Amino acid sequence: MTETINLAKRIEKQLPAELVNFMLVAGKVAVSQGQNLYLVGGVVRDLLLGKPNFDLDLVVEGDAIDLAHQLIQINQGKITTHPRFKTAKLQWDKWSVDLATARSETYARPGALPSVKPGSLTSDLFRRDFTINAMAICLNPGRYGELIDLYGGRDDLEHKLVRILHEQSFTDDATRIWRGLRYEQRLNFHLERETLELLKRDIPMLDTISGDRIRYELECIFGEERPEKVLRRAEELGVLLRLHPALRGNGWLAEKFKQARQLTSPNLPPIGLYLALLAYRLSDKESEHLISYLRLSKPIAQTLRDSLSLKAKLKSLADPELTPSRIHHLLDGYSSPAITANLLASDSPVARQHIQLFLGKLRYIKPALTGNDLLRLGIAPGPQIKELLERLHEARLDGKVRSKQGEKELVKGWLTQKDIS
Ligand code: CTP
């Protein structure tokens, strides 16, 4: 007989009181409905590791939607249900809890989304990716806090190992390849020996996964504290080249990611910035390939395009003689993450200085006069209004004029010159 481990005290210590109370009540209600309730997945892993994680995932042996309806009456919040998947989400105050009906999954073919049918907790845990993510804690009153560890997850946590549950795991769902690298690098674990062999064997299966799902995995990686570690490992194992053969997870990238974080701290760098740095070495054509494969959103695709288009202008930006208006002209209209990517990527101190001047000052400079002001000065409507505003903008940028009055005089001067000519 294996010893029973009870984590009630740990739950009490590590989770906020509201969530602890919620789980106590939820367990009672579930049992009163003749159901069993469990806390599962990442939060169990993180409880054992002593890491903060307040994303409660609950599994119900029975019907999650029935339980959720009952609980929302007690908790007074919002409920969202997906009857097809028999799942529900409860949200109240700043909390959000997912409830799912225990299910088993089968894969019709590699990479396909699984067919799902109601099942027991055992089958629900067996469908999961890694042993460290396949543990549960019972929340029924009589067994509250009891750890259910059918696949040796606790042992693997202790030995710092990421291990799949069965030999077909990566074939069934090759996104687990990326997930495995993410957990390994986040937790400073190792892929267990056989898992590593199977991962390598199944790398070609990544081609069975839709670009949308791979993009989601990348987004998760960019949400990590140090995504460069995952990308370095992905290059080492030949996973990154499945994304695009020209991509590299090298020291250059690590350095640039680090600088990106320093620049955007306390927030994480936007995904577009990370992606633009990753794709910085690609040609326009290769980048287009990546954009369509990952089905990137319009703004992020634009950031990638802008970033490469700006890269081609870095030589011009490295000219120490550039006037502010010329710097503005070279950088205006590009998305901010694309400009920042070039600031980080450029080798030229002069170009970097010019980009910084633009980001910190020039991009905010506008003429004081508007089109209407020009009309009021007696200038006839037409293309010359735009032209004059552009000239004023330039004069402002280059410090040739500093006040609204000065701008008026400048315009008048231009007009008399024109009269003379
Ligand atoms: N899961 C899985 N296979 C996947 C995705 C998810 O088995 N391809 C399971 C795992 O048991 C995981 C749980 O679903 O623990 C929830 O998934 P997710 O929220 O993505 O992961 P977390 O474990 O919560 O991890 P993270 O800390 O990265 O959020």
CSV table of C-alpha atoms and ligand atoms in Angstrom, one decimal:
chain,number,residue,atom,x,y,z
A,1,MET,CA,0.0,0.0,0.0
A,2,THR,CA,1.3,3.4,-0.9
A,3,GLU,CA,1.0,6.1,1.8
A,4,THR,CA,-1.8,8.6,1.5
A,5,ILE,CA,-0.6,12.1,1.2
A,6,ASN,CA,-2.8,14.9,2.4
A,7,LEU,CA,-2.3,18.4,1.1
A,8,ALA,CA,-5.1,20.2,3.0
A,9,LYS,CA,-2.6,22.2,5.1
A,10,ARG,CA,-0.6,23.2,2.0
A,11,ILE,CA,-3.7,24.3,0.3
A,12,GLU,CA,-4.6,26.4,3.3
A,13,LYS,CA,-1.2,28.0,3.4
A,14,GLN,CA,-0.6,28.6,-0.3
A,15,LEU,CA,-4.0,29.6,-1.8
A,16,PRO,CA,-6.0,32.7,-1.0
A,17,ALA,CA,-8.7,32.2,1.7
A,18,GLU,CA,-11.5,32.9,-0.8
A,19,LEU,CA,-10.4,30.0,-3.1
A,20,VAL,CA,-9.9,27.7,-0.2
A,21,ASN,CA,-13.4,28.4,1.1
A,22,PHE,CA,-14.8,28.0,-2.4
A,23,MET,CA,-13.2,24.5,-2.7
A,24,LEU,CA,-14.5,23.4,0.7
A,25,VAL,CA,-18.0,24.4,-0.2
A,26,ALA,CA,-17.7,23.0,-3.8
A,27,GLY,CA,-16.6,19.6,-2.4
A,28,LYS,CA,-19.6,19.5,-0.1
A,29,VAL,CA,-22.1,20.5,-2.8
A,30,ALA,CA,-20.6,18.0,-5.2
A,31,VAL,CA,-21.0,15.1,-2.7
A,32,SER,CA,-24.5,16.2,-1.9
A,33,GLN,CA,-25.2,15.8,-5.7
A,34,GLY,CA,-23.6,12.4,-5.6
A,35,GLN,CA,-20.6,13.6,-7.5
A,36,ASN,CA,-16.8,13.6,-6.8
A,37,LEU,CA,-14.7,16.7,-7.1
A,38,TYR,CA,-11.0,17.1,-7.7
A,39,LEU,CA,-8.4,19.8,-8.1
A,40,VAL,CA,-6.2,18.9,-11.1
A,41,GLY,CA,-3.3,19.8,-13.3
A,42,GLY,CA,-0.9,22.7,-13.1
A,43,VAL,CA,-2.2,24.0,-9.7
A,44,VAL,CA,-1.5,20.7,-8.0
A,45,ARG,CA,2.0,20.6,-9.5
A,46,ASP,CA,2.7,24.2,-8.3
A,47,LEU,CA,1.2,23.5,-4.8
A,48,LEU,CA,3.7,20.7,-4.5
A,49,LEU,CA,6.5,22.9,-5.8
A,50,GLY,CA,5.5,25.8,-3.5
A,51,LYS,CA,5.0,28.1,-6.5
A,52,PRO,CA,2.0,30.6,-6.6
A,53,ASN,CA,-0.7,29.5,-9.0
A,54,PHE,CA,-4.3,30.5,-8.5
A,55,ASP,CA,-5.8,29.1,-11.7
A,56,LEU,CA,-8.1,26.5,-10.3
A,57,ASP,CA,-8.9,23.6,-12.6
A,58,LEU,CA,-11.6,21.3,-11.2
A,59,VAL,CA,-12.7,17.9,-12.5
A,60,VAL,CA,-16.1,16.5,-11.7
A,61,GLU,CA,-16.8,12.8,-11.8
A,62,GLY,CA,-20.4,13.3,-12.9
A,63,ASP,CA,-21.6,16.6,-14.5
A,64,ALA,CA,-19.6,19.8,-14.2
A,65,ILE,CA,-22.4,22.0,-15.4
A,66,ASP,CA,-24.9,20.8,-12.8
A,67,LEU,CA,-22.3,21.5,-10.1
A,68,ALA,CA,-21.4,24.9,-11.5
A,69,HIS,CA,-25.1,26.0,-11.6
A,70,GLN,CA,-25.5,25.1,-7.9
A,71,LEU,CA,-22.2,26.9,-7.0
A,72,ILE,CA,-23.0,30.1,-8.7
A,73,GLN,CA,-26.1,30.4,-6.6
A,74,ILE,CA,-23.9,30.4,-3.5
A,75,ASN,CA,-21.2,32.6,-4.9
A,76,GLN,CA,-23.1,35.2,-6.9
A,77,GLY,CA,-20.9,35.6,-10.0
A,78,LYS,CA,-20.9,34.9,-13.7
A,79,ILE,CA,-21.2,31.4,-15.2
A,80,THR,CA,-20.3,30.4,-18.7
A,81,THR,CA,-21.0,26.9,-19.9
A,82,HIS,CA,-20.1,24.8,-22.9
A,83,PRO,CA,-22.7,22.0,-22.9
A,84,ARG,CA,-20.9,20.3,-25.9
A,85,PHE,CA,-17.8,19.8,-23.8
A,86,LYS,CA,-19.6,19.6,-20.5
A,87,THR,CA,-17.4,22.4,-19.0
A,88,ALA,CA,-18.2,25.6,-17.1
A,89,LYS,CA,-16.3,28.6,-15.9
A,90,LEU,CA,-17.2,30.5,-12.8
A,91,GLN,CA,-16.1,34.1,-12.3
A,92,TRP,CA,-16.6,36.3,-9.2
A,93,ASP,CA,-14.6,39.2,-7.8
A,94,LYS,CA,-11.1,38.7,-9.1
A,95,TRP,CA,-11.4,34.9,-9.2
A,96,SER,CA,-12.0,32.5,-12.1
A,97,VAL,CA,-12.4,28.7,-11.8
A,98,ASP,CA,-12.7,26.1,-14.6
A,99,LEU,CA,-14.8,23.1,-14.0
A,100,ALA,CA,-14.7,20.1,-16.4
A,101,THR,CA,-16.5,16.8,-16.5
A,102,ALA,CA,-14.0,14.0,-16.2
A,103,ARG,CA,-13.5,12.6,-19.7
A,104,SER,CA,-11.4,10.2,-21.7
A,105,GLU,CA,-10.0,11.1,-25.0
A,106,THR,CA,-9.1,9.2,-28.2
A,107,TYR,CA,-7.2,10.5,-31.2
A,108,ALA,CA,-8.6,9.5,-34.6
A,109,ARG,CA,-5.3,10.5,-36.2
A,110,PRO,CA,-2.1,12.2,-35.0
A,111,GLY,CA,-2.6,15.9,-34.5
A,112,ALA,CA,-6.4,15.8,-34.7
A,113,LEU,CA,-8.4,17.3,-31.9
A,114,PRO,CA,-9.4,14.4,-29.7
A,115,SER,CA,-12.8,12.7,-29.5
A,116,VAL,CA,-14.1,13.1,-26.0
A,117,LYS,CA,-16.5,11.1,-23.9
A,118,PRO,CA,-17.4,11.2,-20.2
A,119,GLY,CA,-15.0,9.1,-18.0
A,120,SER,CA,-13.6,8.6,-14.6
A,121,LEU,CA,-10.9,10.6,-12.9
A,122,THR,CA,-8.4,7.9,-13.8
A,123,SER,CA,-9.1,8.2,-17.5
A,124,ASP,CA,-9.1,12.0,-17.2
A,125,LEU,CA,-5.6,11.9,-15.7
A,126,PHE,CA,-4.4,9.4,-18.2
A,127,ARG,CA,-5.2,11.7,-21.2
A,128,ARG,CA,-2.9,14.4,-19.8
A,129,ASP,CA,0.5,15.4,-21.1
A,130,PHE,CA,3.1,14.9,-18.3
A,131,THR,CA,3.2,13.0,-15.0
A,132,ILE,CA,3.8,16.3,-13.2
A,133,ASN,CA,0.6,17.7,-14.7
A,134,ALA,CA,-1.4,14.5,-14.1
A,135,MET,CA,-2.0,14.7,-10.4
A,136,ALA,CA,-5.2,15.5,-8.6
A,137,ILE,CA,-6.4,16.4,-5.1
A,138,CYS,CA,-9.7,15.1,-3.9
A,139,LEU,CA,-12.1,17.9,-2.6
A,140,ASN,CA,-14.8,15.6,-1.2
A,141,PRO,CA,-15.3,16.3,2.5
A,142,GLY,CA,-14.3,12.9,3.7
A,143,ARG,CA,-11.1,12.9,1.6
A,144,TYR,CA,-10.4,16.6,1.3
A,145,GLY,CA,-6.8,17.2,0.5
A,146,GLU,CA,-5.9,13.7,-0.5
A,147,LEU,CA,-3.3,13.5,-3.3
A,148,ILE,CA,-4.1,11.2,-6.2
A,149,ASP,CA,-0.9,10.5,-8.0
A,150,LEU,CA,-1.4,7.5,-10.4
A,151,TYR,CA,1.7,8.0,-12.6
A,152,GLY,CA,4.4,9.0,-10.2
A,153,GLY,CA,4.2,12.8,-10.7
A,154,ARG,CA,5.4,13.5,-7.2
A,155,ASP,CA,8.5,11.4,-7.7
A,156,ASP,CA,9.2,13.1,-11.0
A,157,LEU,CA,8.8,16.5,-9.3
A,158,GLU,CA,11.3,15.4,-6.7
A,159,HIS,CA,13.8,14.2,-9.4
A,160,LYS,CA,13.1,17.3,-11.6
A,161,LEU,CA,11.8,15.2,-14.5
A,162,VAL,CA,9.3,15.9,-17.3
A,163,ARG,CA,7.9,12.5,-18.3
A,164,ILE,CA,5.1,11.6,-20.6
A,165,LEU,CA,2.5,9.0,-19.6
A,166,HIS,CA,2.6,6.7,-22.6
A,167,GLU,CA,4.6,6.1,-25.7
A,168,GLN,CA,2.0,7.6,-28.1
A,169,SER,CA,1.7,10.9,-26.2
A,170,PHE,CA,3.7,13.1,-28.6
A,171,THR,CA,2.2,11.3,-31.6
A,172,ASP,CA,-1.4,12.0,-30.3
A,173,ASP,CA,-0.6,15.6,-29.7
A,174,ALA,CA,2.7,17.0,-30.9
A,175,THR,CA,2.0,20.4,-29.2
A,176,ARG,CA,3.2,18.5,-26.2
A,177,ILE,CA,6.7,18.7,-27.7
A,178,TRP,CA,6.7,22.5,-27.3
A,179,ARG,CA,4.9,22.2,-23.9
A,180,GLY,CA,7.5,19.7,-22.7
A,181,LEU,CA,10.4,22.1,-23.5
A,182,ARG,CA,8.5,25.0,-21.8
A,183,TYR,CA,8.1,23.1,-18.6
A,184,GLU,CA,11.6,21.7,-18.7
A,185,GLN,CA,13.1,25.2,-19.0
A,186,ARG,CA,10.6,27.0,-16.7
A,187,LEU,CA,11.2,24.6,-13.9
A,188,ASN,CA,14.8,23.9,-14.6
A,189,PHE,CA,13.9,20.2,-15.0
A,190,HIS,CA,15.1,17.6,-17.5
A,191,LEU,CA,13.2,15.7,-20.0
A,192,GLU,CA,13.3,12.1,-18.7
A,193,ARG,CA,15.5,9.9,-20.9
A,194,GLU,CA,12.9,7.9,-22.7
A,195,THR,CA,10.6,10.9,-23.0
A,196,LEU,CA,13.5,12.7,-24.7
A,197,GLU,CA,14.0,9.9,-27.1
A,198,LEU,CA,10.3,9.8,-28.0
A,199,LEU,CA,10.2,13.5,-28.3
A,200,LYS,CA,13.1,13.4,-30.8
A,201,ARG,CA,11.4,10.5,-32.7
A,202,ASP,CA,8.2,12.4,-32.9
A,203,ILE,CA,9.5,15.9,-34.0
A,204,PRO,CA,8.2,15.3,-37.6
A,205,MET,CA,4.7,14.9,-36.0
A,206,LEU,CA,4.8,18.7,-35.4
A,207,ASP,CA,3.8,19.0,-39.1
A,208,THR,CA,0.4,17.4,-38.2
A,209,ILE,CA,-0.4,20.4,-36.0
A,210,SER,CA,-2.2,23.5,-37.3
A,211,GLY,CA,-0.4,26.8,-37.4
A,212,ASP,CA,-3.0,28.2,-35.0
A,213,ARG,CA,-2.1,25.7,-32.3
A,214,ILE,CA,1.6,26.2,-32.8
A,215,ARG,CA,1.1,30.0,-32.6
A,216,TYR,CA,-0.7,29.4,-29.3
A,217,GLU,CA,2.3,27.4,-28.0
A,218,LEU,CA,4.6,30.3,-29.0
A,219,GLU,CA,2.4,32.8,-27.2
A,220,CYS,CA,2.7,30.6,-24.1
A,221,ILE,CA,6.4,30.5,-24.5
A,222,PHE,CA,6.6,34.3,-24.8
A,223,GLY,CA,4.6,34.5,-21.6
A,224,GLU,CA,7.4,32.7,-19.8
A,225,GLU,CA,10.0,34.6,-17.7
A,226,ARG,CA,12.8,33.5,-20.0
A,227,PRO,CA,11.5,32.4,-23.4
A,228,GLU,CA,15.0,32.4,-24.9
A,229,LYS,CA,15.8,29.3,-22.8
A,230,VAL,CA,12.9,27.4,-24.5
A,231,LEU,CA,14.0,28.6,-27.9
A,232,ARG,CA,17.6,27.6,-27.4
A,233,ARG,CA,16.5,24.1,-26.3
A,234,ALA,CA,14.2,23.9,-29.3
A,235,GLU,CA,17.0,24.7,-31.6
A,236,GLU,CA,19.3,22.2,-30.0
A,237,LEU,CA,16.7,19.4,-30.4
A,238,GLY,CA,15.7,20.4,-34.0
A,239,VAL,CA,12.2,21.6,-32.9
A,240,LEU,CA,12.7,25.2,-33.9
A,241,LEU,CA,13.6,24.4,-37.5
A,242,ARG,CA,10.1,22.9,-37.9
A,243,LEU,CA,8.9,26.4,-37.4
A,244,HIS,CA,11.3,27.7,-40.0
A,245,PRO,CA,14.7,26.3,-40.9
A,246,ALA,CA,16.3,29.7,-40.8
A,247,LEU,CA,15.3,30.5,-37.2
A,248,ARG,CA,18.0,30.4,-34.4
A,249,GLY,CA,17.7,30.2,-30.6
A,250,ASN,CA,21.2,31.5,-30.1
A,251,GLY,CA,23.1,33.8,-27.8
A,252,TRP,CA,22.3,36.8,-29.9
A,253,LEU,CA,18.6,36.1,-29.4
A,254,ALA,CA,19.0,35.6,-25.7
A,255,GLU,CA,20.8,38.9,-25.3
A,256,LYS,CA,18.1,40.8,-27.3
A,257,PHE,CA,15.2,39.2,-25.4
A,258,LYS,CA,16.9,40.2,-22.2
A,259,GLN,CA,17.3,43.8,-23.4
A,260,ALA,CA,13.7,43.7,-24.6
A,261,ARG,CA,12.5,42.8,-21.0
A,262,GLN,CA,14.7,45.6,-19.5
A,263,LEU,CA,13.2,48.1,-21.9
A,264,THR,CA,9.5,47.1,-21.3
A,265,SER,CA,9.8,46.3,-17.6
A,266,PRO,CA,7.7,45.9,-15.4
A,267,ASN,CA,5.5,44.6,-18.3
A,268,LEU,CA,6.5,41.7,-20.4
A,269,PRO,CA,7.6,42.6,-23.9
A,270,PRO,CA,4.7,42.4,-26.4
A,271,ILE,CA,4.5,39.2,-28.4
A,272,GLY,CA,5.2,41.2,-31.6
A,273,LEU,CA,8.5,42.4,-30.2
A,274,TYR,CA,9.7,39.0,-29.3
A,275,LEU,CA,8.5,37.6,-32.6
A,276,ALA,CA,10.2,40.4,-34.6
A,277,LEU,CA,13.5,39.6,-32.9
A,278,LEU,CA,13.1,35.9,-33.5
A,279,ALA,CA,12.3,36.5,-37.2
A,280,TYR,CA,14.9,39.3,-37.6
A,281,ARG,CA,17.3,37.1,-39.5
A,282,LEU,CA,14.6,36.0,-42.0
A,283,SER,CA,14.3,37.4,-45.5
A,284,ASP,CA,11.1,39.1,-46.5
A,285,LYS,CA,9.9,36.0,-48.3
A,286,GLU,CA,10.8,33.7,-45.3
A,287,SER,CA,9.0,36.0,-43.0
A,288,GLU,CA,5.9,36.0,-45.2
A,289,HIS,CA,6.0,32.2,-44.9
A,290,LEU,CA,6.1,32.3,-41.2
A,291,ILE,CA,3.3,34.9,-41.1
A,292,SER,CA,1.0,32.7,-43.1
A,293,TYR,CA,1.9,29.4,-41.5
A,294,LEU,CA,1.2,30.8,-38.0
A,295,ARG,CA,-1.7,32.8,-39.3
A,296,LEU,CA,-0.5,35.8,-37.3
A,297,SER,CA,-2.9,38.6,-36.6
A,298,LYS,CA,-2.8,41.7,-38.8
A,299,PRO,CA,-1.0,43.9,-36.3
A,300,ILE,CA,1.7,41.3,-35.5
A,301,ALA,CA,2.2,40.5,-39.1
A,302,GLN,CA,2.6,44.2,-39.7
A,303,THR,CA,5.2,44.4,-37.0
A,304,LEU,CA,7.2,41.6,-38.6
A,305,ARG,CA,7.0,43.3,-42.0
A,306,ASP,CA,7.8,46.7,-40.6
A,307,SER,CA,10.7,45.3,-38.7
A,308,LEU,CA,12.4,43.9,-41.8
A,309,SER,CA,11.6,47.0,-43.8
A,310,LEU,CA,13.2,49.1,-41.2
A,311,LYS,CA,16.2,46.8,-41.0
A,312,ALA,CA,16.9,47.7,-44.6
A,313,LYS,CA,17.0,51.4,-43.6
A,314,LEU,CA,19.4,51.0,-40.7
A,315,LYS,CA,22.3,52.1,-43.0
A,316,SER,CA,20.6,55.4,-43.7
A,317,LEU,CA,19.8,55.8,-40.0
A,318,ALA,CA,23.5,55.3,-39.1
A,319,ASP,CA,24.5,58.6,-40.9
A,320,PRO,CA,25.6,61.0,-38.1
A,321,GLU,CA,24.6,64.0,-40.3
A,322,LEU,CA,20.9,63.2,-40.3
A,323,THR,CA,18.6,66.0,-39.3
A,324,PRO,CA,15.8,65.3,-36.9
A,325,SER,CA,13.2,65.8,-39.7
A,326,ARG,CA,15.0,63.2,-41.8
A,327,ILE,CA,15.1,60.8,-38.8
A,328,HIS,CA,11.4,61.3,-38.4
A,329,HIS,CA,10.8,60.7,-42.0
A,330,LEU,CA,12.7,57.4,-42.0
A,331,LEU,CA,10.9,56.0,-38.9
A,332,ASP,CA,7.4,57.5,-39.1
A,333,GLY,CA,4.5,55.1,-39.7
A,334,TYR,CA,6.3,52.0,-38.4
A,335,SER,CA,4.7,50.0,-35.5
A,336,SER,CA,6.4,50.7,-32.2
A,337,PRO,CA,7.5,47.1,-31.5
A,338,ALA,CA,9.1,47.0,-35.0
A,339,ILE,CA,11.1,50.2,-34.2
A,340,THR,CA,12.1,48.8,-30.8
A,341,ALA,CA,13.2,45.5,-32.4
A,342,ASN,CA,15.5,47.6,-34.6
A,343,LEU,CA,16.8,49.6,-31.7
A,344,LEU,CA,17.8,46.4,-30.0
A,345,ALA,CA,19.1,44.7,-33.1
A,346,SER,CA,21.1,47.4,-34.7
A,347,ASP,CA,24.9,47.3,-34.3
A,348,SER,CA,25.4,51.0,-35.0
A,349,PRO,CA,25.5,53.3,-31.9
A,350,VAL,CA,24.5,56.2,-34.2
A,351,ALA,CA,21.4,54.5,-35.6
A,352,ARG,CA,20.4,53.5,-32.1
A,353,GLN,CA,20.8,57.0,-30.9
A,354,HIS,CA,18.6,58.2,-33.7
A,355,ILE,CA,15.9,55.6,-33.0
A,356,GLN,CA,16.0,56.6,-29.3
A,357,LEU,CA,15.6,60.3,-30.3
A,358,PHE,CA,12.6,59.4,-32.4
A,359,LEU,CA,11.0,57.2,-29.7
A,360,GLY,CA,11.6,59.5,-26.8
A,361,LYS,CA,11.0,62.9,-28.5
A,362,LEU,CA,10.5,63.3,-32.2
A,363,ARG,CA,7.4,61.2,-32.6
A,364,TYR,CA,5.5,63.5,-30.2
A,365,ILE,CA,6.4,66.7,-32.0
A,366,LYS,CA,3.6,68.3,-34.1
A,367,PRO,CA,3.1,71.8,-35.5
A,368,ALA,CA,0.9,74.0,-33.4
A,369,LEU,CA,-1.0,75.3,-36.4
A,370,THR,CA,-3.8,73.1,-37.8
A,371,GLY,CA,-5.3,73.1,-41.3
A,372,ASN,CA,-8.1,75.3,-40.0
A,373,ASP,CA,-5.6,77.8,-38.7
A,374,LEU,CA,-4.1,78.0,-42.2
A,375,LEU,CA,-7.5,78.6,-43.7
A,376,ARG,CA,-8.1,81.3,-41.2
A,377,LEU,CA,-4.8,82.9,-42.3
A,378,GLY,CA,-6.4,83.2,-45.7
A,379,ILE,CA,-4.8,80.3,-47.5
A,380,ALA,CA,-7.1,78.8,-50.1
A,381,PRO,CA,-8.3,75.2,-49.5
A,382,GLY,CA,-6.4,72.6,-51.5
A,383,PRO,CA,-3.3,70.5,-51.6
A,384,GLN,CA,-1.1,73.4,-50.5
A,385,ILE,CA,-2.6,73.1,-47.0
A,386,LYS,CA,-1.1,69.6,-46.5
A,387,GLU,CA,2.1,70.7,-48.1
A,388,LEU,CA,2.4,73.7,-45.7
A,389,LEU,CA,1.6,71.6,-42.7
A,390,GLU,CA,4.4,69.2,-43.7
A,391,ARG,CA,6.9,72.0,-44.0
A,392,LEU,CA,5.8,73.3,-40.6
A,393,HIS,CA,6.2,69.8,-39.1
A,394,GLU,CA,9.8,69.7,-40.6
A,395,ALA,CA,10.6,73.1,-39.3
A,396,ARG,CA,9.3,72.2,-35.8
A,397,LEU,CA,11.3,68.9,-35.8
A,398,ASP,CA,14.5,70.7,-36.8
A,399,GLY,CA,14.0,73.4,-34.2
A,400,LYS,CA,13.6,76.2,-36.7
A,401,VAL,CA,10.4,77.4,-35.1
A,402,ARG,CA,9.3,77.0,-31.5
A,403,SER,CA,5.9,78.8,-31.1
A,404,LYS,CA,2.6,79.2,-32.7
A,405,GLN,CA,3.3,82.8,-33.5
A,406,GLY,CA,6.6,81.8,-35.0
A,407,GLU,CA,4.8,79.2,-37.2
A,408,LYS,CA,2.4,81.9,-38.5
A,409,GLU,CA,5.3,84.2,-39.4
A,410,LEU,CA,7.1,81.3,-41.1
A,411,VAL,CA,4.0,80.5,-43.2
A,412,LYS,CA,3.5,84.2,-44.1
A,413,GLY,CA,7.2,84.3,-45.1
A,414,TRP,CA,6.8,81.3,-47.4
A,415,LEU,CA,3.8,82.7,-49.0
A,416,THR,CA,5.4,86.1,-49.8
A,417,GLN,CA,8.4,84.2,-51.3
A,418,LYS,CA,6.0,82.3,-53.4
A,419,ASP,CA,4.3,85.6,-54.5
A,420,ILE,CA,7.7,87.0,-55.5
A,421,SER,CA,8.7,83.8,-57.4
B,1,CTP,N1,-3.1,19.4,-20.8
B,1,CTP,C1,-2.6,18.3,-21.5
B,1,CTP,N2,-2.2,18.3,-22.8
B,1,CTP,C2,-2.2,19.5,-23.5
B,1,CTP,C3,-2.7,20.7,-22.8
B,1,CTP,C4,-3.1,20.6,-21.5
B,1,CTP,O1,-2.6,17.2,-20.9
B,1,CTP,N3,-1.8,19.6,-24.7
B,1,CTP,C5,-3.5,19.2,-19.4
B,1,CTP,C6,-2.4,19.2,-18.4
B,1,CTP,O2,-2.8,18.3,-17.4
B,1,CTP,C7,-2.4,20.6,-17.9
B,1,CTP,C8,-3.9,21.0,-17.9
B,1,CTP,O3,-4.4,20.3,-19.1
B,1,CTP,O4,-1.9,20.7,-16.5
B,1,CTP,C9,-4.1,22.5,-18.1
B,1,CTP,O5,-3.5,23.0,-19.2
B,1,CTP,P1,-2.8,24.4,-19.2
B,1,CTP,O6,-3.7,25.4,-18.5
B,1,CTP,O7,-2.3,24.7,-20.5
B,1,CTP,O8,-1.5,24.1,-18.3
B,1,CTP,P2,-1.1,24.3,-16.8
B,1,CTP,O9,-0.7,22.9,-16.3
B,1,CTP,O10,-2.1,25.0,-16.0
B,1,CTP,O11,0.3,25.0,-16.9
B,1,CTP,P3,0.7,26.5,-17.0
B,1,CTP,O12,1.4,26.6,-15.6
B,1,CTP,O13,1.7,26.5,-18.1
B,1,CTP,O14,-0.5,27.3,-17.2
